[in-house]
């Protein structure tokens, strides 16, 4: 786990590797950085997270929530619903990792 997250912070890790960059991850990262985030949240660009075929990947720690195919237009909902309200944005969950959800 990222050391900043171990210090009581939540981290939004936005992949910036090749496939994610091609899918628009720099714009996703910029949208998170510009968002109205809770004070305990840090946004960080990261390398490959191994989910290239469903890019852009966003991983939220420490709860280990993995979102896929994230677009800049999804960021507001993730920030409001997940980071502020604590509710998962089910339609953006990575189906490979979150298999227990009934809609998969």
C-alpha positions as YAML, in Angstrom:
chain: A
units: angstrom
residues:
- id: 1
  name: UNK
  ca: [0.00, 0.00, 0.00]
- id: 2
  name: UNK
  ca: [1.16, 3.52, -0.69]
- id: 3
  name: UNK
  ca: [2.83, 5.12, 2.37]
- id: 4
  name: UNK
  ca: [0.64, 8.26, 2.24]
- id: 5
  name: UNK
  ca: [-2.44, 6.05, 2.57]
- id: 6
  name: UNK
  ca: [-1.02, 4.39, 5.67]
- id: 7
  name: UNK
  ca: [-0.98, 7.76, 7.43]
- id: 8
  name: UNK
  ca: [-4.76, 8.04, 7.58]
- id: 9
  name: UNK
  ca: [-5.15, 9.33, 4.04]
- id: 10
  name: UNK
  ca: [-7.20, 7.88, 1.23]
- id: 11
  name: UNK
  ca: [-5.51, 7.75, -2.14]
- id: 12
  name: UNK
  ca: [-6.95, 7.98, -5.62]
- id: 13
  name: UNK
  ca: [-4.41, 6.28, -7.88]
- id: 14
  name: UNK
  ca: [-4.86, 7.18, -11.54]
- id: 15
  name: UNK
  ca: [-2.89, 5.03, -13.97]
- id: 16
  name: UNK
  ca: [-0.68, 6.96, -16.38]
- id: 17
  name: UNK
  ca: [0.83, 4.03, -18.27]
- id: 18
  name: UNK
  ca: [0.58, 3.52, -22.05]
- id: 19
  name: UNK
  ca: [-2.93, 2.07, -22.49]
- id: 20
  name: UNK
  ca: [-4.46, 4.35, -19.90]
- id: 21
  name: UNK
  ca: [-2.75, 7.40, -21.39]
- id: 22
  name: UNK
  ca: [-4.14, 6.45, -24.80]
- id: 23
  name: UNK
  ca: [-7.60, 6.21, -23.22]
- id: 24
  name: UNK
  ca: [-7.31, 9.72, -21.75]
- id: 25
  name: UNK
  ca: [-5.86, 9.19, -18.27]
- id: 26
  name: UNK
  ca: [-4.08, 12.57, -18.19]
- id: 27
  name: UNK
  ca: [-7.49, 14.24, -18.45]
- id: 28
  name: UNK
  ca: [-8.91, 11.93, -15.76]
- id: 29
  name: UNK
  ca: [-6.00, 12.81, -13.47]
- id: 30
  name: UNK
  ca: [-6.52, 16.53, -14.12]
- id: 31
  name: UNK
  ca: [-10.25, 16.21, -13.35]
- id: 32
  name: UNK
  ca: [-9.52, 14.55, -10.00]
- id: 33
  name: UNK
  ca: [-6.89, 17.18, -9.18]
- id: 34
  name: UNK
  ca: [-9.39, 19.97, -9.94]
- id: 35
  name: UNK
  ca: [-12.27, 18.35, -8.02]
- id: 36
  name: UNK
  ca: [-13.62, 19.34, -4.62]
- id: 37
  name: UNK
  ca: [-12.00, 16.48, -2.71]
- id: 38
  name: UNK
  ca: [-12.37, 15.69, 0.98]
- id: 39
  name: UNK
  ca: [-9.34, 16.81, 3.00]
- id: 40
  name: UNK
  ca: [-8.24, 13.23, 3.68]
- id: 41
  name: UNK
  ca: [-7.88, 12.38, -0.04]
- id: 42
  name: UNK
  ca: [-4.67, 12.47, -2.08]
- id: 43
  name: UNK
  ca: [-4.65, 12.05, -5.87]
- id: 44
  name: UNK
  ca: [-1.56, 10.41, -7.35]
- id: 45
  name: UNK
  ca: [-0.49, 9.43, -10.85]
- id: 46
  name: UNK
  ca: [0.82, 5.85, -10.93]
- id: 47
  name: UNK
  ca: [2.26, 3.35, -13.36]
- id: 48
  name: UNK
  ca: [0.59, 0.25, -14.74]
- id: 49
  name: UNK
  ca: [-1.96, -1.43, -12.49]
- id: 50
  name: UNK
  ca: [-2.39, -4.43, -14.78]
- id: 51
  name: UNK
  ca: [-5.84, -3.62, -16.17]
- id: 52
  name: UNK
  ca: [-4.81, -2.21, -19.55]
- id: 53
  name: UNK
  ca: [-7.69, -3.59, -21.62]
- id: 54
  name: UNK
  ca: [-10.25, -1.64, -19.55]
- id: 55
  name: UNK
  ca: [-8.39, 1.65, -19.26]
- id: 56
  name: UNK
  ca: [-8.44, 4.18, -17.65]
- id: 57
  name: UNK
  ca: [-7.99, 2.47, -14.29]
- id: 58
  name: UNK
  ca: [-8.60, 4.34, -11.04]
- id: 59
  name: UNK
  ca: [-7.90, 2.57, -7.75]
- id: 60
  name: UNK
  ca: [-8.99, 3.97, -4.40]
- id: 61
  name: UNK
  ca: [-7.08, 3.01, -1.27]
- id: 62
  name: UNK
  ca: [-7.28, 1.86, 1.44]
- id: 63
  name: UNK
  ca: [-10.64, 0.32, 0.54]
- id: 64
  name: UNK
  ca: [-9.27, -1.29, -2.67]
- id: 65
  name: UNK
  ca: [-12.03, -0.09, -4.96]
- id: 66
  name: UNK
  ca: [-11.07, -0.45, -8.61]
- id: 67
  name: UNK
  ca: [-12.87, 1.57, -11.27]
- id: 68
  name: UNK
  ca: [-12.45, 0.96, -14.99]
- id: 69
  name: UNK
  ca: [-13.02, 2.83, -18.23]
- id: 70
  name: UNK
  ca: [-13.04, 6.06, -16.25]
- id: 71
  name: UNK
  ca: [-13.55, 9.20, -18.30]
- id: 72
  name: UNK
  ca: [-13.20, 12.80, -17.10]
- id: 73
  name: UNK
  ca: [-17.00, 13.01, -17.11]
- id: 74
  name: UNK
  ca: [-17.13, 10.18, -14.49]
- id: 75
  name: UNK
  ca: [-14.90, 11.96, -12.00]
- id: 76
  name: UNK
  ca: [-17.55, 14.23, -10.50]
- id: 77
  name: UNK
  ca: [-19.77, 11.23, -9.67]
- id: 78
  name: UNK
  ca: [-16.87, 9.25, -8.18]
- id: 79
  name: UNK
  ca: [-15.85, 12.23, -6.05]
- id: 80
  name: UNK
  ca: [-19.36, 13.03, -4.85]
- id: 81
  name: UNK
  ca: [-20.73, 9.52, -4.45]
- id: 82
  name: UNK
  ca: [-17.66, 7.54, -3.39]
- id: 83
  name: UNK
  ca: [-15.26, 9.98, -1.77]
- id: 84
  name: UNK
  ca: [-17.83, 12.24, -0.07]
- id: 85
  name: UNK
  ca: [-20.76, 9.88, 0.57]
- id: 86
  name: UNK
  ca: [-18.96, 6.53, 0.86]
- id: 87
  name: UNK
  ca: [-21.12, 4.85, -1.81]
- id: 88
  name: UNK
  ca: [-19.51, 2.82, -4.58]
- id: 89
  name: UNK
  ca: [-20.18, 3.88, -8.17]
- id: 90
  name: UNK
  ca: [-21.28, 0.41, -9.25]
- id: 91
  name: UNK
  ca: [-21.44, 1.02, -12.99]
- id: 92
  name: UNK
  ca: [-17.72, 1.90, -13.09]
- id: 93
  name: UNK
  ca: [-16.47, -1.03, -10.97]
- id: 94
  name: UNK
  ca: [-13.85, -3.28, -12.51]
- id: 95
  name: UNK
  ca: [-15.70, -6.58, -13.13]
- id: 96
  name: UNK
  ca: [-12.49, -8.63, -12.91]
- id: 97
  name: UNK
  ca: [-11.84, -7.49, -9.36]
- id: 98
  name: UNK
  ca: [-15.34, -6.86, -8.01]
- id: 99
  name: UNK
  ca: [-17.03, -10.07, -9.09]
- id: 100
  name: UNK
  ca: [-19.40, -10.26, -6.14]
- id: 101
  name: UNK
  ca: [-21.70, -7.56, -7.49]
- id: 102
  name: UNK
  ca: [-24.90, -9.05, -8.87]
- id: 103
  name: UNK
  ca: [-24.94, -7.00, -12.07]
- id: 104
  name: UNK
  ca: [-21.91, -8.92, -13.40]
...
